[in-house]
Amino acid sequence: MEAAPRLPMISFDLKVSTKITQFSPQLKQYIAAFYNEDPDTYTTEIRSLELLRSSAVRPTVDVTGVQTLKKYYCQLHFLKSRENNSCNDIRMELMVIMFNIGALHSYLGANESRSNPDGMRLACTHFQCAAWAFQCVKEKYHQFVDYIAPIEFVHFYQQVCLAQAQECILEKSMLDNRKATIVGKSLLKLIKILYF
C-alpha cells in the first residue's frame, strides 16, 4: 500500500444561517391556539430549544457538532409530529439540518487520518453516514432541496461520499494484503459507484 498514492478526500460546506431567529413568539401562539394551554408554562422548554438551535446553526467541527445537529434534528422531528402538518418552516429546517449532518460527516471523514486501520474505519463510517444523510435530503425533502442546492448536486454529494467510503475499504483491503479477487471486487464496487 505504500506504493499506492493516497489522494485527499473531498468534503462539503455546511449551510449556515446569518440570521438570529427566535421562534418562541410563533410557538407560544401555536400552543395557545391549538392546545388551549397557557404558553408561558413552556417558556423554559422553548428557551432550551432556541439554545439548541443556536448551537446547531454553527456547530463545532467535530463529533460533538454532529451530536448537536442530530439532537436538534430529533427535537424538530418531535415538534413536527405534534403540529398540524402545515408548517413548511419546520420541514425546511429539518432538511437543512440533515444536509449539515451530511456535510459535517464528510468533513470529519476527509480529515480523518487514513494511515492506520482505525483511522480508515472511522473515515469510512463518516463517509457512509454522510451519504445516508444526503440520501435522506434527496428522498424526504425533495420538494425543498432546490432552496439549498439543485437535487443533482445533492445526488452528486451522496455518490462522492459513497465512493470515498468504498475507497477506504479498497485501501484497507490492499493494506491487509487481501487476495487479488477481494481487492478486485472492492475496486469494481468503486468503479460502479463512480460511473453508474
mmCIF file of C-alpha atoms in Angstrom:
data_model
loop_
_atom_site.group_PDB
_atom_site.id
_atom_site.type_symbol
_atom_site.label_atom_id
_atom_site.label_comp_id
_atom_site.label_asym_id
_atom_site.label_seq_id
_atom_site.Cartn_x
_atom_site.Cartn_y
_atom_site.Cartn_z
ATOM 1 C CA MET A 1 0.000 0.000 0.000
ATOM 2 C CA GLU A 2 2.965 2.305 0.496
ATOM 3 C CA ALA A 3 3.463 2.499 -3.278
ATOM 4 C CA ALA A 4 -0.159 3.422 -3.999
ATOM 5 C CA PRO A 5 -0.879 7.152 -3.904
ATOM 6 C CA ARG A 6 -3.297 8.281 -1.234
ATOM 7 C CA LEU A 7 -5.433 11.067 -2.648
ATOM 8 C CA PRO A 8 -7.048 13.663 -0.398
ATOM 9 C CA MET A 9 -10.754 13.215 0.213
ATOM 10 C CA ILE A 10 -13.433 15.782 -0.596
ATOM 11 C CA SER A 11 -15.744 17.403 1.936
ATOM 12 C CA PHE A 12 -18.716 19.703 1.506
ATOM 13 C CA ASP A 13 -19.555 23.024 3.141
ATOM 14 C CA LEU A 14 -22.229 23.419 5.763
ATOM 15 C CA LYS A 15 -25.208 25.665 5.163
ATOM 16 C CA VAL A 16 -25.021 28.344 7.839
ATOM 17 C CA SER A 17 -27.551 30.973 8.751
ATOM 18 C CA THR A 18 -26.508 34.558 9.342
ATOM 19 C CA LYS A 19 -29.871 35.479 10.842
ATOM 20 C CA ILE A 20 -30.706 35.211 14.504
ATOM 21 C CA THR A 21 -34.105 33.574 14.675
ATOM 22 C CA GLN A 22 -36.411 33.497 17.639
ATOM 23 C CA PHE A 23 -39.382 31.278 17.138
ATOM 24 C CA SER A 24 -40.746 31.487 20.681
ATOM 25 C CA PRO A 25 -43.483 34.042 19.808
ATOM 26 C CA GLN A 26 -44.841 31.851 16.991
ATOM 27 C CA LEU A 27 -44.507 28.675 19.034
ATOM 28 C CA LYS A 28 -46.294 30.220 22.004
ATOM 29 C CA GLN A 29 -49.029 31.474 19.704
ATOM 30 C CA TYR A 30 -49.369 27.973 18.243
ATOM 31 C CA ILE A 31 -49.572 26.375 21.710
ATOM 32 C CA ALA A 32 -52.295 28.810 22.762
ATOM 33 C CA ALA A 33 -54.315 28.375 19.558
ATOM 34 C CA PHE A 34 -54.167 24.602 19.033
ATOM 35 C CA TYR A 35 -53.761 23.201 22.539
ATOM 36 C CA ASN A 36 -55.673 25.856 24.517
ATOM 37 C CA GLU A 37 -52.913 25.890 27.119
ATOM 38 C CA ASP A 38 -51.001 28.715 28.721
ATOM 39 C CA PRO A 39 -47.883 29.049 26.544
ATOM 40 C CA ASP A 40 -45.894 30.654 29.360
ATOM 41 C CA THR A 41 -45.700 27.280 31.111
ATOM 42 C CA TYR A 42 -43.433 26.145 28.259
ATOM 43 C CA THR A 43 -41.033 29.115 28.358
ATOM 44 C CA THR A 44 -38.133 27.058 29.740
ATOM 45 C CA GLU A 45 -38.537 24.315 27.138
ATOM 46 C CA ILE A 46 -38.841 26.806 24.284
ATOM 47 C CA ARG A 47 -35.745 28.648 25.523
ATOM 48 C CA SER A 48 -33.738 25.402 25.640
ATOM 49 C CA LEU A 49 -34.892 24.601 22.087
ATOM 50 C CA GLU A 50 -33.718 28.037 20.929
ATOM 51 C CA LEU A 51 -30.342 27.490 22.630
ATOM 52 C CA LEU A 52 -30.039 24.104 20.938
ATOM 53 C CA ARG A 53 -30.837 25.731 17.598
ATOM 54 C CA SER A 54 -28.172 28.388 18.080
ATOM 55 C CA SER A 55 -25.647 25.595 18.733
ATOM 56 C CA ALA A 56 -26.856 23.631 15.704
ATOM 57 C CA VAL A 57 -26.770 26.582 13.307
ATOM 58 C CA ARG A 58 -22.997 26.920 13.785
ATOM 59 C CA PRO A 59 -21.911 23.516 15.092
ATOM 60 C CA THR A 60 -18.426 22.704 16.268
ATOM 61 C CA VAL A 61 -16.490 20.836 13.612
ATOM 62 C CA ASP A 62 -16.117 17.568 15.495
ATOM 63 C CA VAL A 63 -18.176 14.606 16.646
ATOM 64 C CA THR A 64 -19.817 16.797 19.294
ATOM 65 C CA GLY A 65 -21.099 19.043 16.496
ATOM 66 C CA VAL A 66 -22.638 16.020 14.769
ATOM 67 C CA GLN A 67 -24.295 15.024 18.043
ATOM 68 C CA THR A 68 -25.687 18.545 18.452
ATOM 69 C CA LEU A 69 -27.095 18.501 14.920
ATOM 70 C CA LYS A 70 -28.695 15.090 15.444
ATOM 71 C CA LYS A 71 -30.164 16.128 18.787
ATOM 72 C CA TYR A 72 -31.690 19.255 17.235
ATOM 73 C CA TYR A 73 -32.971 17.203 14.286
ATOM 74 C CA CYS A 74 -34.722 14.819 16.693
ATOM 75 C CA GLN A 75 -36.262 17.725 18.623
ATOM 76 C CA LEU A 76 -37.537 19.253 15.384
ATOM 77 C CA HIS A 77 -38.899 15.901 14.270
ATOM 78 C CA PHE A 78 -40.772 15.576 17.554
ATOM 79 C CA LEU A 79 -42.091 19.125 17.183
ATOM 80 C CA LYS A 80 -43.214 18.356 13.622
ATOM 81 C CA SER A 81 -45.119 15.294 14.832
ATOM 82 C CA ARG A 82 -47.028 17.489 17.299
ATOM 83 C CA GLU A 83 -48.087 20.184 14.837
ATOM 84 C CA ASN A 84 -50.887 20.061 12.297
ATOM 85 C CA ASN A 85 -48.625 19.176 9.353
ATOM 86 C CA SER A 86 -48.995 22.561 7.673
ATOM 87 C CA CYS A 87 -45.739 24.117 8.812
ATOM 88 C CA ASN A 88 -43.239 24.080 5.964
ATOM 89 C CA ASP A 89 -40.758 26.066 8.063
ATOM 90 C CA ILE A 90 -40.091 23.061 10.290
ATOM 91 C CA ARG A 91 -39.647 20.741 7.302
ATOM 92 C CA MET A 92 -37.267 23.237 5.709
ATOM 93 C CA GLU A 93 -35.272 23.441 8.937
ATOM 94 C CA LEU A 94 -35.200 19.621 9.130
ATOM 95 C CA MET A 95 -33.816 19.472 5.587
ATOM 96 C CA VAL A 96 -31.044 21.987 6.250
ATOM 97 C CA ILE A 97 -30.040 20.248 9.478
ATOM 98 C CA MET A 98 -29.933 16.858 7.703
ATOM 99 C CA PHE A 99 -27.824 18.416 4.933
ATOM 100 C CA ASN A 100 -25.441 19.793 7.561
ATOM 101 C CA ILE A 101 -25.207 16.368 9.201
ATOM 102 C CA GLY A 102 -24.015 15.022 5.846
ATOM 103 C CA ALA A 103 -21.636 17.923 5.261
ATOM 104 C CA LEU A 104 -20.105 17.627 8.732
ATOM 105 C CA HIS A 105 -19.681 13.862 8.405
ATOM 106 C CA SER A 106 -17.970 14.415 5.030
ATOM 107 C CA TYR A 107 -15.609 16.937 6.640
ATOM 108 C CA LEU A 108 -14.762 14.582 9.508
ATOM 109 C CA GLY A 109 -14.187 11.712 7.082
ATOM 110 C CA ALA A 110 -11.948 13.819 4.844
ATOM 111 C CA ASN A 111 -9.841 14.982 7.783
ATOM 112 C CA GLU A 112 -9.507 11.583 9.426
ATOM 113 C CA SER A 113 -6.028 10.086 9.228
ATOM 114 C CA ARG A 114 -6.153 7.037 6.989
ATOM 115 C CA SER A 115 -2.626 5.955 7.868
ATOM 116 C CA ASN A 116 -3.831 3.274 10.298
ATOM 117 C CA PRO A 117 -6.713 0.769 10.282
ATOM 118 C CA ASP A 118 -8.759 2.625 12.918
ATOM 119 C CA GLY A 119 -8.489 5.888 11.000
ATOM 120 C CA MET A 120 -9.602 4.166 7.806
ATOM 121 C CA ARG A 121 -12.554 2.612 9.599
ATOM 122 C CA LEU A 122 -13.601 5.968 11.058
ATOM 123 C CA ALA A 123 -13.229 7.761 7.717
ATOM 124 C CA CYS A 124 -15.277 5.057 6.004
ATOM 125 C CA THR A 125 -18.004 5.317 8.654
ATOM 126 C CA HIS A 126 -18.149 9.110 8.367
ATOM 127 C CA PHE A 127 -18.465 8.917 4.579
ATOM 128 C CA GLN A 128 -21.206 6.280 4.824
ATOM 129 C CA CYS A 129 -23.105 8.451 7.321
ATOM 130 C CA ALA A 130 -22.684 11.473 5.037
ATOM 131 C CA ALA A 131 -24.016 9.509 2.059
ATOM 132 C CA TRP A 132 -27.017 8.410 4.126
ATOM 133 C CA ALA A 133 -27.754 11.999 5.191
ATOM 134 C CA PHE A 134 -27.585 13.293 1.618
ATOM 135 C CA GLN A 135 -29.843 10.439 0.504
ATOM 136 C CA CYS A 136 -32.368 11.417 3.202
ATOM 137 C CA VAL A 137 -32.299 15.021 1.996
ATOM 138 C CA LYS A 138 -32.894 13.853 -1.559
ATOM 139 C CA GLU A 139 -35.716 11.437 -0.717
ATOM 140 C CA LYS A 140 -37.549 13.024 2.234
ATOM 141 C CA TYR A 141 -37.227 16.705 1.401
ATOM 142 C CA HIS A 142 -37.159 16.695 -2.404
ATOM 143 C CA GLN A 143 -39.754 19.480 -2.581
ATOM 144 C CA PHE A 144 -37.425 21.864 -0.664
ATOM 145 C CA VAL A 145 -33.987 20.777 -1.917
ATOM 146 C CA ASP A 146 -33.723 23.484 -4.560
ATOM 147 C CA TYR A 147 -33.625 26.117 -1.801
ATOM 148 C CA ILE A 148 -30.148 24.948 -0.785
ATOM 149 C CA ALA A 149 -28.777 23.202 -3.895
ATOM 150 C CA PRO A 150 -30.055 21.558 -7.070
ATOM 151 C CA ILE A 151 -31.138 17.969 -6.419
ATOM 152 C CA GLU A 152 -28.450 16.784 -8.851
ATOM 153 C CA PHE A 153 -25.816 18.322 -6.565
ATOM 154 C CA VAL A 154 -27.208 16.502 -3.547
ATOM 155 C CA HIS A 155 -27.154 13.253 -5.547
ATOM 156 C CA PHE A 156 -23.544 14.040 -6.528
ATOM 157 C CA TYR A 157 -22.609 14.634 -2.863
ATOM 158 C CA GLN A 158 -24.153 11.291 -1.951
ATOM 159 C CA GLN A 159 -22.275 9.444 -4.701
ATOM 160 C CA VAL A 160 -18.949 11.106 -3.844
ATOM 161 C CA CYS A 161 -19.323 10.131 -0.191
ATOM 162 C CA LEU A 162 -20.217 6.548 -1.140
ATOM 163 C CA ALA A 163 -17.210 6.393 -3.467
ATOM 164 C CA GLN A 164 -14.901 7.737 -0.773
ATOM 165 C CA ALA A 165 -16.206 5.163 1.713
ATOM 166 C CA GLN A 166 -15.556 2.448 -0.862
ATOM 167 C CA GLU A 167 -12.078 3.859 -1.472
ATOM 168 C CA CYS A 168 -11.353 3.486 2.255
ATOM 169 C CA ILE A 169 -12.459 -0.157 2.027
ATOM 170 C CA LEU A 170 -10.226 -0.636 -1.013
ATOM 171 C CA GLU A 171 -7.233 0.926 0.769
ATOM 172 C CA LYS A 172 -7.833 -1.278 3.814
ATOM 173 C CA SER A 173 -8.030 -4.446 1.728
ATOM 174 C CA MET A 174 -4.782 -3.511 -0.022
ATOM 175 C CA LEU A 175 -3.116 -2.667 3.299
ATOM 176 C CA ASP A 176 -4.185 -6.036 4.725
ATOM 177 C CA ASN A 177 -2.700 -7.826 1.678
ATOM 178 C CA ARG A 178 -6.032 -9.428 0.818
ATOM 179 C CA LYS A 179 -6.378 -11.741 -2.144
ATOM 180 C CA ALA A 180 -6.387 -10.112 -5.547
ATOM 181 C CA THR A 181 -10.007 -11.193 -6.084
ATOM 182 C CA ILE A 182 -11.142 -9.322 -2.963
ATOM 183 C CA VAL A 183 -9.185 -6.218 -3.954
ATOM 184 C CA GLY A 184 -10.652 -6.514 -7.460
ATOM 185 C CA LYS A 185 -14.213 -6.740 -6.096
ATOM 186 C CA SER A 186 -13.634 -3.650 -3.955
ATOM 187 C CA LEU A 187 -12.279 -1.806 -6.969
ATOM 188 C CA LEU A 188 -15.226 -2.914 -9.106
ATOM 189 C CA LYS A 189 -17.690 -1.571 -6.497
ATOM 190 C CA LEU A 190 -15.824 1.736 -6.519
ATOM 191 C CA ILE A 191 -15.969 1.928 -10.308
ATOM 192 C CA LYS A 192 -19.712 1.142 -10.292
ATOM 193 C CA ILE A 193 -20.361 3.954 -7.826
ATOM 194 C CA LEU A 194 -18.311 6.435 -9.830
ATOM 195 C CA TYR A 195 -19.576 5.620 -13.311
ATOM 196 C CA PHE A 196 -23.144 4.386 -12.903
#
